[in-house]
mmCIF file of C-alpha atoms in Angstrom:
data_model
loop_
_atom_site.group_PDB
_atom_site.id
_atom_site.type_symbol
_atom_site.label_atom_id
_atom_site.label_comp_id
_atom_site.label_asym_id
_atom_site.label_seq_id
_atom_site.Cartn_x
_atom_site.Cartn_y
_atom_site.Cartn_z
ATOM 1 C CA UNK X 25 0.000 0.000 0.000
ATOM 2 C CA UNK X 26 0.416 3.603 -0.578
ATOM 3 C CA UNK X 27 0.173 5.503 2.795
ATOM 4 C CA UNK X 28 -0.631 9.415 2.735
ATOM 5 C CA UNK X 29 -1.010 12.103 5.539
ATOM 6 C CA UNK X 30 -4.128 14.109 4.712
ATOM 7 C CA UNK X 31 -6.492 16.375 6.388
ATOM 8 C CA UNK X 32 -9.016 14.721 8.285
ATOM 9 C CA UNK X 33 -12.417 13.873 5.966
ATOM 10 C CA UNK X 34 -14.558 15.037 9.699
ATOM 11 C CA UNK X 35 -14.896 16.520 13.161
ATOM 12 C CA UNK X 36 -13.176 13.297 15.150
ATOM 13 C CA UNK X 37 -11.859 11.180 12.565
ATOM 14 C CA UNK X 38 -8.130 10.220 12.779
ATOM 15 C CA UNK X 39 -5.458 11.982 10.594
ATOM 16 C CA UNK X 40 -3.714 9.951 8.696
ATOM 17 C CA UNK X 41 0.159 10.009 9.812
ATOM 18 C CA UNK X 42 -0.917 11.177 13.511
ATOM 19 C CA UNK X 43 -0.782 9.425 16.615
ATOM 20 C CA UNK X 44 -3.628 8.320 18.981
ATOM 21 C CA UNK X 45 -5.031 6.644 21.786
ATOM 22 C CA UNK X 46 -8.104 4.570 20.904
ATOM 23 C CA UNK X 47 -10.532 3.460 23.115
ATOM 24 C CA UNK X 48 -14.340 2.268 22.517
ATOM 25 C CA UNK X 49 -16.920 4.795 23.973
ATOM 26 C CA UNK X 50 -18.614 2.102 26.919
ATOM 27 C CA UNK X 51 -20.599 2.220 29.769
ATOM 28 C CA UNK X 52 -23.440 0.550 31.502
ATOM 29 C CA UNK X 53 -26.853 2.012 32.443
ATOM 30 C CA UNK X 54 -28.853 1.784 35.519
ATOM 31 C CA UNK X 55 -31.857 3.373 36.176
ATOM 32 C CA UNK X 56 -31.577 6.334 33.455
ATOM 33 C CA UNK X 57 -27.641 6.847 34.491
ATOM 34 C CA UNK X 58 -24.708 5.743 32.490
ATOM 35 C CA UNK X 59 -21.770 4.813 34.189
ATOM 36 C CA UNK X 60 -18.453 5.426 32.192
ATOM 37 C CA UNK X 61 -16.315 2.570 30.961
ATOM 38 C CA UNK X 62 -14.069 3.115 28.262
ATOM 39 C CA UNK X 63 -11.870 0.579 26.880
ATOM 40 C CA UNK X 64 -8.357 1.555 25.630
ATOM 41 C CA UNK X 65 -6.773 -0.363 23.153
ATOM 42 C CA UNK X 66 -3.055 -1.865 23.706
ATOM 43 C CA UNK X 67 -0.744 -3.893 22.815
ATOM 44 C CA UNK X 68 0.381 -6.376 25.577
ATOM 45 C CA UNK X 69 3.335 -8.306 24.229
ATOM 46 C CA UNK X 70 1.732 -9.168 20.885
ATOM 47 C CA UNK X 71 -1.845 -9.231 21.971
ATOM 48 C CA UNK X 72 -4.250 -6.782 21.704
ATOM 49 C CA UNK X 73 -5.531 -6.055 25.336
ATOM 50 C CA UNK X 74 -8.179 -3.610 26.808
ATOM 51 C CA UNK X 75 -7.854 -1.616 30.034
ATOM 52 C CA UNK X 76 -10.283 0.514 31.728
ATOM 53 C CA UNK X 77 -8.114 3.325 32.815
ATOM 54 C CA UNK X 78 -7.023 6.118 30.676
ATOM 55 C CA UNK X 79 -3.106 6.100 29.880
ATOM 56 C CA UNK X 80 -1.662 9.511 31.541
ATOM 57 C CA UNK X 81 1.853 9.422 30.104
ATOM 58 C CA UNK X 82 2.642 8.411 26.281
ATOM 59 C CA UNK X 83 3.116 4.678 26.751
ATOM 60 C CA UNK X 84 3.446 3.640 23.300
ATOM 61 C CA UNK X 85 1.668 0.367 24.189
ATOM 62 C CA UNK X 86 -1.391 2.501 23.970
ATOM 63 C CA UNK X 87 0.041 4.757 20.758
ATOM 64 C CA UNK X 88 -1.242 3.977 17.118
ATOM 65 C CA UNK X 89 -0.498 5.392 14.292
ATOM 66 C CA UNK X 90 -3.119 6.414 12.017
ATOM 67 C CA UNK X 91 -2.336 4.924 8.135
ATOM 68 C CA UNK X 92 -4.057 5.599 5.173
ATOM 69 C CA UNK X 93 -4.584 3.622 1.656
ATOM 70 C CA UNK X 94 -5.832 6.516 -0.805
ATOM 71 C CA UNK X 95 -6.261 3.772 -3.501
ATOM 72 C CA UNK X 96 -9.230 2.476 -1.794
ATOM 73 C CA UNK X 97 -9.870 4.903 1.416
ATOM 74 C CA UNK X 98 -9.204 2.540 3.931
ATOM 75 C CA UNK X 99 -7.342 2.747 7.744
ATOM 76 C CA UNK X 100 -4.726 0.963 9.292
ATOM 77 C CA UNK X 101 -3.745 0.810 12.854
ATOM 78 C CA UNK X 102 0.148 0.440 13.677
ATOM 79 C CA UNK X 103 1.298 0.346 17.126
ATOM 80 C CA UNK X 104 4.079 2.560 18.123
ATOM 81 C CA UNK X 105 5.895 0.026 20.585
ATOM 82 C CA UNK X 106 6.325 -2.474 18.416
ATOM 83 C CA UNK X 107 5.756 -1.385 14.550
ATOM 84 C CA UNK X 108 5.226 -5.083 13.209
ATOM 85 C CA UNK X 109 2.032 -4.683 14.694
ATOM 86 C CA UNK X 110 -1.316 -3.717 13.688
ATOM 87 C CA UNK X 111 -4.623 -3.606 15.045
ATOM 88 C CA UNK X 112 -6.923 -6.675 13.265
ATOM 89 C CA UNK X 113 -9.426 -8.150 13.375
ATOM 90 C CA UNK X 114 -10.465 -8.484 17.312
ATOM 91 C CA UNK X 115 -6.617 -8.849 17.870
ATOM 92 C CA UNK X 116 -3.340 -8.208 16.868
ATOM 93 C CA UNK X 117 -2.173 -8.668 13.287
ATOM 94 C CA UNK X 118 1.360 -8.881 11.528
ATOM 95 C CA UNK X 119 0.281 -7.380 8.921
ATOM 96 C CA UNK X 120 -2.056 -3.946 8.029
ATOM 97 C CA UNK X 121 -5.550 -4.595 8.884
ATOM 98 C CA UNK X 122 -7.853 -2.924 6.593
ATOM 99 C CA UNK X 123 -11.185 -0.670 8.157
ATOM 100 C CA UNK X 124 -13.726 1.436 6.813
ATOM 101 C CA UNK X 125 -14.195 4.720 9.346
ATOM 102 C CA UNK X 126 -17.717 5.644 9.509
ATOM 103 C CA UNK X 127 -19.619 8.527 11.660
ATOM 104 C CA UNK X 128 -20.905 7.043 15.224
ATOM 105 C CA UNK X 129 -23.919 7.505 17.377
ATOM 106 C CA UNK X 130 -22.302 10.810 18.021
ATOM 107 C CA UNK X 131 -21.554 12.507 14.661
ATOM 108 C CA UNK X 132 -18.341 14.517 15.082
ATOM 109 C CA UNK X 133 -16.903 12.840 18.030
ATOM 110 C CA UNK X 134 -17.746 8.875 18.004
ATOM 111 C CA UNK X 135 -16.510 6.611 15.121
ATOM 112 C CA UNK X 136 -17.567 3.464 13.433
ATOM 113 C CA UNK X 137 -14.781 0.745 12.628
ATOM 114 C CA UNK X 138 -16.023 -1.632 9.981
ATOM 115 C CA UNK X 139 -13.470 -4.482 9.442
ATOM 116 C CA UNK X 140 -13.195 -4.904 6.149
ATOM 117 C CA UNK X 141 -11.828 -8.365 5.451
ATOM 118 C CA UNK X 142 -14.514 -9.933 7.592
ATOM 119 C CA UNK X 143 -17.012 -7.760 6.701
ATOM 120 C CA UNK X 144 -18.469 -6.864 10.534
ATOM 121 C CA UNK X 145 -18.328 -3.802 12.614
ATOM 122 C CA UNK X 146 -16.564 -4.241 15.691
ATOM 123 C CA UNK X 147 -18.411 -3.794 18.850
ATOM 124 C CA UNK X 148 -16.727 -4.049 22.730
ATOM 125 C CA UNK X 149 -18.933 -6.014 25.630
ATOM 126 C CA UNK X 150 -18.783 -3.918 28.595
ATOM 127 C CA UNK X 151 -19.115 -6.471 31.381
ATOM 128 C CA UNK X 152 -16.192 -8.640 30.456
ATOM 129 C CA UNK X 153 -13.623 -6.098 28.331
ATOM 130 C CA UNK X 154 -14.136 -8.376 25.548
ATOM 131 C CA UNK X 155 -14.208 -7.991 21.465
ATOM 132 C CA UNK X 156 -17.804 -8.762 19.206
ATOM 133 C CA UNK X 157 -18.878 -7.709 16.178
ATOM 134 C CA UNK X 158 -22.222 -7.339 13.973
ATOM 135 C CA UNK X 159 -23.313 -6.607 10.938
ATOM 136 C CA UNK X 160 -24.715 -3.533 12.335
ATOM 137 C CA UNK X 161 -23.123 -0.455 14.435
ATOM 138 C CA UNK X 162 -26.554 0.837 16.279
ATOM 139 C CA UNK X 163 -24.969 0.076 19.834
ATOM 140 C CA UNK X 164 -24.139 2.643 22.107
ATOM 141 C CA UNK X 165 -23.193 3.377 26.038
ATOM 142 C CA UNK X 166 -26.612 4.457 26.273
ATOM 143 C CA UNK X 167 -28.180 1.210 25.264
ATOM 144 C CA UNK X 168 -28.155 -0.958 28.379
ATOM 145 C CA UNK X 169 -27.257 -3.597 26.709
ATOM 146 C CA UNK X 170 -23.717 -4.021 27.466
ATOM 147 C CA UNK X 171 -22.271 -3.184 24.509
ATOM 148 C CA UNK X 172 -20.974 -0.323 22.550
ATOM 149 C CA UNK X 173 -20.028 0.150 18.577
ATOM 150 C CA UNK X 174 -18.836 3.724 19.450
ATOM 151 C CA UNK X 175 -15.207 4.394 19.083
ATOM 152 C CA UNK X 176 -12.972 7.585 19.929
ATOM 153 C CA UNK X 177 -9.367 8.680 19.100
ATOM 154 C CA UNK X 178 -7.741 10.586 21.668
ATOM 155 C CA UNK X 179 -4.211 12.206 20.289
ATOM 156 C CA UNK X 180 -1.062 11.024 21.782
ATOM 157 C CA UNK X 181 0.262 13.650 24.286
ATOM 158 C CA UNK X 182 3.304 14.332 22.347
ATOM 159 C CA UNK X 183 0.790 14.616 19.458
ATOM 160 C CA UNK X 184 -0.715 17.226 20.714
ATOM 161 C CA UNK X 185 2.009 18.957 21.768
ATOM 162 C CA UNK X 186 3.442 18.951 18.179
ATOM 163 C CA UNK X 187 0.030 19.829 16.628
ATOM 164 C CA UNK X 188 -0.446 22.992 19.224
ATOM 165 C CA UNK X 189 3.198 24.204 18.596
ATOM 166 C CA UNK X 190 2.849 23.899 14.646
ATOM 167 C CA UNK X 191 -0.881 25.767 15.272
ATOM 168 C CA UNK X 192 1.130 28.780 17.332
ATOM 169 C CA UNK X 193 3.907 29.215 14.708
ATOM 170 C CA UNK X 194 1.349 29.403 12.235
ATOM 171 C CA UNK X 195 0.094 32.090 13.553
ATOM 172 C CA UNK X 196 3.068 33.833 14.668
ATOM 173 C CA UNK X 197 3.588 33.973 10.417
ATOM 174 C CA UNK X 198 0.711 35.940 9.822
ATOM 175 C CA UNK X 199 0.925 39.647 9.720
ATOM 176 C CA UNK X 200 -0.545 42.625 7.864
ATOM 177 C CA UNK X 201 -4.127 44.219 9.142
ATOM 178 C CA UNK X 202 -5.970 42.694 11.803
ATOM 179 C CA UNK X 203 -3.079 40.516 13.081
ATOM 180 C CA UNK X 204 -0.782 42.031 16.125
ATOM 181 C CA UNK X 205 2.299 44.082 14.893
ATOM 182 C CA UNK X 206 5.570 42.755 15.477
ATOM 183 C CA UNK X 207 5.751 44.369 18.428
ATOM 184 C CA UNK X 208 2.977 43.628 20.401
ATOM 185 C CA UNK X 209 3.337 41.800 23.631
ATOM 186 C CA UNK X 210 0.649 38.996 22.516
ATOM 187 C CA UNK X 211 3.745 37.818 19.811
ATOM 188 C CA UNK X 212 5.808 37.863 22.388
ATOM 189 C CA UNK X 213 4.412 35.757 24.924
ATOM 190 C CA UNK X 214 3.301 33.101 22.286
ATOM 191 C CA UNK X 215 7.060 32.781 21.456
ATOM 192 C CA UNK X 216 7.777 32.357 25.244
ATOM 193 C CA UNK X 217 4.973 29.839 25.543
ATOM 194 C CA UNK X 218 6.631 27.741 22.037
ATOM 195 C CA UNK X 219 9.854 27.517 23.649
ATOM 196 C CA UNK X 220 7.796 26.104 27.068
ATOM 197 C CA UNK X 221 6.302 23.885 25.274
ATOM 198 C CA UNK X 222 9.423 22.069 24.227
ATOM 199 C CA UNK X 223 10.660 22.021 27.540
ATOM 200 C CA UNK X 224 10.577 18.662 28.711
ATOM 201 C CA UNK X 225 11.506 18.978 32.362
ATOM 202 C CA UNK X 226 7.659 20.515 32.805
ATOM 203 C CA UNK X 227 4.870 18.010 33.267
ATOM 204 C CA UNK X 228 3.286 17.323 29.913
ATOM 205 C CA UNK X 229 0.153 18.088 30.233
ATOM 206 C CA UNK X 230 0.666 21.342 31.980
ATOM 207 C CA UNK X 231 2.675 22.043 28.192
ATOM 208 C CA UNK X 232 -0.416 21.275 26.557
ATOM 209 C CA UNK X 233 -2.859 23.984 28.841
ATOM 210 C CA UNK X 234 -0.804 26.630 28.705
ATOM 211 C CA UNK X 235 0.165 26.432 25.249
ATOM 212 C CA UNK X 236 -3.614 25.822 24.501
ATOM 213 C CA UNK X 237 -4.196 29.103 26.617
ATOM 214 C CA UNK X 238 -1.623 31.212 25.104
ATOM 215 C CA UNK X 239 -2.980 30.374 21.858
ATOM 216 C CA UNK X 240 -6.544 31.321 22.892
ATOM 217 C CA UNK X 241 -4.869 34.571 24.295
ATOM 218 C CA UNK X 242 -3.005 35.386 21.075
ATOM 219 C CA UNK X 243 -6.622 34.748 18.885
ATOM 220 C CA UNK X 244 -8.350 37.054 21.156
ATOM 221 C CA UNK X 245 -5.790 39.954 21.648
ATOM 222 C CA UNK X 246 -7.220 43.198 20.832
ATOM 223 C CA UNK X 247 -4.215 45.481 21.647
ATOM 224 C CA UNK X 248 -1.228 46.233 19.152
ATOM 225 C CA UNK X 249 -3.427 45.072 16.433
ATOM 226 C CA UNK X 250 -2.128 46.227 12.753
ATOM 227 C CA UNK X 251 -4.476 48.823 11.394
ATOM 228 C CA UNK X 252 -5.097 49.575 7.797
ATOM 229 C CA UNK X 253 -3.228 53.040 6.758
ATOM 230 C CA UNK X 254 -4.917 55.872 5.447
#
């Protein structure tokens, strides 16, 4: 296969050439209230394992990378640890596993993953961590019926750092009217909060909020803006 980083096609769906946490969207349901279970995907010495708690630190057990055939529009799954490896078909494969992404029960946010060689949509049991499929993806959290067809892919934190940084110099290029002059004190502090960023003796995910925050800062700045001339 050809692989390609592109945009992605919708609000939620992986890039292609990005890196992600995935997990299936679970929970259980009693008496009107959902209980949260989501199931994270990883790879556990060659076989593909679920646990309930969300990864806080970039284990690359957890990582995938997001592939993408643009001969036929299908997704592939390789883990980070161990790049041999691929997410299949309820388990892990030596060799790309082909899926079809599709919008979930929440469009924007939840996603579909039709296996394409066997021709099912997989589906997670909550109860018992453990892999189904169906011909059909209609199952949610929301169900009570213990299982969920829901998935969601969470960026790596390094991801995100990467993305956010690339986002801020981005805008630090822009100039002319409307954006802040070279000047202003906005530019300034988004360069101070790059270089942060970067630093790796800071906690990671205190890199990611004030980066994020900086960023919303810069976007909203109304002072030492560049005016048109007369």
């Amino acid at each position: 296969y050809e692989y390609e980083i592109v945009e992605a096609e919708l609000p939620g769906y992986p890039e292609p050439g990005k890196q992600y946490f995935i997990y299936c969207d679970n929970g259980s349901v009693t008496d009107g209230v959902t209980t949260e279970k989501p199931q994270y995907f990883f790879n556990n010495n060659g076989t593909l394992t679920i646990s309930n708690t969300a990864p806080t630190t970039d284990d690359e057990n957890y990582i995938f990378t997001c592939l993408y055939d643009k001969e036929t529009g299908y997704y592939q799954f390789q883990n980070v640890a161990d790049k041999s490896k691929y997410i299949g078909y309820q388990a892990m494969s030596s060799t790309p596993y082909n899926y079809r992404l599709e919008d979930g029960s929440v469009s924007g946010t939840n996603i579909h993953l039709y296996a394409v060689n066997n021709s099912k949509y997989i589906v997670m049991i909550n109860s018992t961590n453990r892999f189904d499929q169906s011909n059909n993806a209609t199952y949610t959290k929301s169900d009570n019926d213990d299982y969920s067809a829901d998935f969601i892919f969470v960026k790596s934190f390094q991801q995100q750092i990467t993305d956010l940084i690339a986002e801020a110099e981005a805008l630090l290029k822009k100039s002319g009217v409307g954006y802040p002059v070279s000047t202003a004190e906005s530019r300034t502090t988004l360069r101070n909060a790059i270089t942060a960023a970067s630093n790796e003796g800071t906690a990671i995910n205190d890199r990611i909020t004030a980066l994020t925050n900086a960023i919303k800062a810069y976007k909203a700045s109304t002072t030492d803006i560049q005016l048109p001339e007369n």
